[in-house]
Amino acid sequence: MTEPEPPSPRRAAGVLRKAVIWALDYLYAARHQVRAAFSRDDPGMLAAGRPGASTVLLLPGILETWRFMLPLARHLHARGHAVHVVAALGRNGSTIGDGAERVAAYLRAHDLTEVTIVAHSKGGLIAKQLMASSPEGVRVRLAVAVSTPFAGSVYARYLPTRSLRSLAPTDATLLRLTAESAANERIVSVFGWFDPHIPGGSALSGARNVELPVGGHFRILASRELLEVVDGCVDGG
C-alpha cells in the first residue's frame, strides 16, 4: 500500500497560520465581550457630533451588544461624527426582520437622514434588510458591512441555537435576502483574507467589495486597514 504523501512545508505553514489567527480571533472576542459587559459608557454622549460631520449608526453582530464595537464608536466620535446605536437590539439574537424593524423605529424616532451604517457580521444583514424592504431605508446613504455572511455560513447549521442556525445558507429568510439586490450598490462589504467563521467569504454581487490583508472575523474591527476604509466611507467616499 502506498503511503500518503506528507503535507508540503508551505501547506503546513498555511494551516498553522490559520490556526493561530483562529485562536487570536477568539481571544479578541472574549476580551471585548468582557469589556463590553462591564462598560458603563453612555451612548447618548456619542450622538453629539460637530456641525457638518456625518451621522453614523453602529450595528453589532449576533450575540454582541453595541458596546462590542465601542472602540470603533470612540474612533468615529473622536473624528467629530455623531455616532448612534440601537440599544433595543440587545445582544442581537432576534430575527433579521425584527432587527431591521427596531433599527427603522430608531431612525424614525430620531429623524435621522443621510446615515452611514457601520455593521459587523449579522449587523450587515440587518442593514441590507432595512435598505431593501423598509420605507426607512431611504434614510441610509451607505452601509459598511464588516465580515458579513451575505450568503450564510456552512458552519451555522451545526450550532446549538436557532438564532445562530438562522445564518445557514439554506435559511429561508437569508435566501430571500440574498435574492434582493437593489440595495447592494449602497453597500461596501469589507472582509479579511481569511475568516474562520465564513468559509464562503463575504463578497456581495453588485456591492463594493474590499478585501483587507487581515485575518479573523472579530480582530478585523481593530485593524488600521479597516479604520481607513470606514473613515473614507463615512467622510463621503
Coordinates of C-alpha atoms in Angstrom, one line a residue:
M1 CA 0.0 0.0 0.0
T2 CA 1.3 3.4 -1.0
E3 CA 1.9 5.7 2.0
P4 CA 0.1 9.1 1.7
E5 CA 2.5 12.0 1.0
P6 CA 3.0 14.3 4.0
P7 CA 1.8 17.9 3.6
S8 CA 4.3 20.2 2.0
P9 CA 6.1 22.7 4.3
R10 CA 4.2 25.6 2.6
R11 CA 0.8 23.9 3.2
A12 CA 1.6 23.0 6.7
A13 CA 2.7 26.6 7.4
G14 CA -0.5 27.9 5.9
V15 CA -2.6 25.6 8.2
L16 CA -0.6 26.7 11.2
R17 CA -1.0 30.4 10.3
K18 CA -4.8 30.0 10.1
A19 CA -4.9 28.1 13.4
V20 CA -3.1 30.9 15.1
I21 CA -5.4 33.5 13.6
W22 CA -8.4 31.5 14.7
A23 CA -7.1 31.4 18.3
L24 CA -6.2 35.1 18.4
D25 CA -9.7 35.9 16.9
Y26 CA -11.4 34.1 19.8
L27 CA -9.1 35.8 22.4
Y28 CA -10.0 39.2 20.9
A29 CA -13.8 38.3 21.0
A30 CA -13.6 37.1 24.6
R31 CA -11.7 40.1 25.8
H32 CA -14.0 42.6 24.2
Q33 CA -17.1 40.7 25.3
V34 CA -15.9 41.0 28.9
R35 CA -15.0 44.7 28.4
A36 CA -18.5 45.3 26.9
A37 CA -20.2 43.6 29.8
F38 CA -18.6 45.9 32.3
S39 CA -18.7 49.1 30.2
R40 CA -20.9 51.9 31.5
D41 CA -20.5 54.2 28.6
D42 CA -23.5 56.3 27.8
P43 CA -24.4 56.1 24.1
G44 CA -26.0 59.5 24.3
M45 CA -22.6 61.1 24.7
L46 CA -21.6 59.7 21.4
A47 CA -24.6 61.0 19.5
A48 CA -23.4 64.6 19.6
G49 CA -21.2 65.4 16.6
R50 CA -19.6 68.6 15.3
P51 CA -21.5 70.7 12.8
G52 CA -21.2 69.3 9.2
A53 CA -19.9 65.9 10.3
S54 CA -21.6 62.6 9.3
T55 CA -24.2 60.6 11.1
V56 CA -23.2 57.1 11.8
L57 CA -25.2 54.1 13.1
L58 CA -23.4 51.1 14.5
L59 CA -25.0 47.6 14.2
P60 CA -23.2 44.8 16.1
G61 CA -23.1 41.1 15.2
I62 CA -25.0 38.2 16.7
L63 CA -24.6 37.8 20.5
E64 CA -22.9 41.2 20.6
T65 CA -24.2 44.4 22.2
W66 CA -23.3 47.8 20.7
R67 CA -20.5 48.0 23.3
F68 CA -18.6 45.3 21.5
M69 CA -18.0 48.0 18.8
L70 CA -17.1 50.7 21.4
P71 CA -13.5 51.2 20.2
L72 CA -14.8 51.9 16.7
A73 CA -17.5 54.1 18.1
R74 CA -14.9 56.2 20.1
H75 CA -12.7 56.4 17.0
L76 CA -15.5 57.8 14.9
H77 CA -16.7 60.2 17.6
A78 CA -13.2 61.5 18.1
R79 CA -13.3 62.5 14.4
G80 CA -16.4 64.6 15.1
H81 CA -19.1 62.3 13.8
A82 CA -22.4 61.7 15.6
V83 CA -22.5 58.0 16.5
H84 CA -25.8 56.3 17.2
V85 CA -26.6 52.9 18.5
V86 CA -29.8 50.9 18.8
A87 CA -29.8 49.7 22.4
A88 CA -33.1 47.9 21.7
L89 CA -31.2 45.3 19.7
G90 CA -29.7 43.9 22.9
R91 CA -27.4 41.0 22.1
N92 CA -28.8 40.9 18.6
G93 CA -30.3 37.4 19.0
S94 CA -33.7 38.1 17.3
T95 CA -34.5 37.6 13.6
I96 CA -33.1 39.7 10.9
G97 CA -36.5 41.1 10.1
D98 CA -37.1 42.0 13.8
G99 CA -33.7 43.7 14.0
A100 CA -34.4 45.7 10.9
E101 CA -37.8 46.9 12.4
R102 CA -36.0 48.0 15.5
V103 CA -33.4 49.9 13.5
A104 CA -36.2 51.5 11.4
A105 CA -38.0 52.6 14.5
Y106 CA -34.9 54.2 15.9
L107 CA -34.2 56.1 12.6
R108 CA -37.8 57.3 12.5
A109 CA -37.9 58.3 16.2
H110 CA -34.7 60.4 15.9
D111 CA -35.4 61.6 12.4
L112 CA -32.0 60.6 11.1
T113 CA -31.2 61.0 7.4
E114 CA -28.1 60.6 5.3
V115 CA -27.0 57.9 7.7
T116 CA -23.9 55.8 7.2
I117 CA -24.3 52.4 8.8
V118 CA -21.2 50.6 10.1
A119 CA -22.1 47.0 10.8
H120 CA -20.4 43.8 12.0
S121 CA -21.4 40.3 10.8
K122 CA -25.1 39.8 11.3
G123 CA -25.5 43.6 11.6
G124 CA -24.7 43.8 7.9
L125 CA -27.7 41.5 7.1
I126 CA -30.0 43.7 9.2
A127 CA -28.7 46.8 7.3
K128 CA -29.4 45.2 4.0
Q129 CA -32.9 44.1 5.1
L130 CA -33.6 47.6 6.2
M131 CA -32.3 49.2 3.0
A132 CA -34.1 46.6 0.8
S133 CA -37.5 46.3 2.4
S134 CA -38.3 49.2 4.8
P135 CA -39.6 52.7 4.0
E136 CA -37.0 54.0 6.4
G137 CA -34.2 52.5 4.2
V138 CA -34.1 55.8 2.2
R139 CA -32.6 57.4 5.3
V140 CA -29.4 55.3 4.8
R141 CA -26.9 56.6 2.3
L142 CA -24.4 53.8 2.7
A143 CA -23.8 50.7 4.7
V144 CA -20.3 49.4 5.5
A145 CA -20.7 45.7 6.3
V146 CA -17.7 44.1 8.0
S147 CA -17.3 40.3 7.9
T148 CA -21.0 39.8 7.0
P149 CA -22.2 36.4 5.9
F150 CA -24.4 37.6 3.0
A151 CA -24.6 34.0 1.6
G152 CA -24.6 32.5 5.1
S153 CA -22.1 30.2 6.7
V154 CA -22.0 26.5 6.3
Y155 CA -20.9 26.2 10.0
A156 CA -24.1 27.8 11.2
R157 CA -26.2 24.7 10.6
Y158 CA -24.2 22.8 13.3
L159 CA -24.6 25.5 16.0
P160 CA -26.7 24.9 19.1
T161 CA -29.2 27.8 19.0
R162 CA -31.9 28.7 16.5
S163 CA -30.6 32.3 16.1
L164 CA -27.2 31.0 15.1
R165 CA -28.6 28.3 12.8
S166 CA -30.6 31.1 11.0
L167 CA -27.3 32.2 9.4
A168 CA -27.0 28.9 7.5
P169 CA -27.0 29.2 3.6
T170 CA -30.3 27.3 3.4
D171 CA -32.3 29.5 5.8
A172 CA -35.4 30.8 4.1
T173 CA -35.1 34.4 5.3
L174 CA -31.4 34.5 4.3
L175 CA -32.3 33.1 0.8
R176 CA -34.9 35.8 0.3
L177 CA -32.5 38.5 1.4
T178 CA -29.8 37.1 -0.9
A179 CA -32.2 37.4 -3.9
E180 CA -32.8 41.1 -3.1
S181 CA -30.1 43.0 -5.0
A182 CA -31.5 46.6 -5.3
A183 CA -29.7 47.8 -2.2
N184 CA -26.4 46.1 -3.0
E185 CA -24.9 49.2 -4.8
R186 CA -25.2 51.1 -1.5
I187 CA -23.2 48.5 0.4
V188 CA -19.4 48.3 1.0
S189 CA -18.6 44.8 2.0
V190 CA -15.3 44.6 3.9
F191 CA -13.6 41.4 4.9
G192 CA -10.3 39.8 5.6
W193 CA -8.3 37.3 3.5
F194 CA -9.3 34.6 6.0
D195 CA -12.5 34.5 8.1
P196 CA -12.7 31.3 10.2
H197 CA -16.5 31.8 10.6
I198 CA -17.4 32.4 7.0
P199 CA -15.5 30.0 4.8
G200 CA -17.6 31.0 1.7
G201 CA -16.5 34.7 2.1
S202 CA -18.4 37.9 2.3
A203 CA -18.2 39.2 -1.3
L204 CA -21.6 40.6 -2.4
S205 CA -22.5 40.9 -6.1
G206 CA -23.2 44.5 -7.1
A207 CA -21.6 45.9 -3.9
R208 CA -18.2 47.4 -3.5
N209 CA -16.1 44.6 -2.1
V210 CA -12.9 45.3 -0.2
E211 CA -10.6 42.5 0.9
L212 CA -8.1 43.5 3.6
P213 CA -4.8 41.9 4.4
V214 CA -6.2 40.9 7.8
G215 CA -7.2 37.6 9.1
G216 CA -10.1 36.9 11.5
H217 CA -13.8 37.6 12.0
F218 CA -13.5 39.8 15.0
R219 CA -10.0 41.2 15.1
I220 CA -10.6 43.0 11.8
L221 CA -12.7 45.5 13.8
A222 CA -9.5 46.9 15.4
S223 CA -7.3 46.9 12.3
R224 CA -5.8 50.0 10.9
E225 CA -6.8 48.9 7.4
L226 CA -10.5 48.7 8.4
L227 CA -10.4 52.1 10.1
E228 CA -9.0 53.6 6.9
V229 CA -11.9 52.1 4.8
V230 CA -14.5 53.2 7.4
D231 CA -13.2 56.7 7.6
G232 CA -13.2 57.1 3.9
C233 CA -16.8 55.8 3.6
V234 CA -18.1 57.9 6.5
D235 CA -16.3 61.0 5.1
G236 CA -18.3 60.6 1.9
G237 CA -16.2 58.2 -0.1

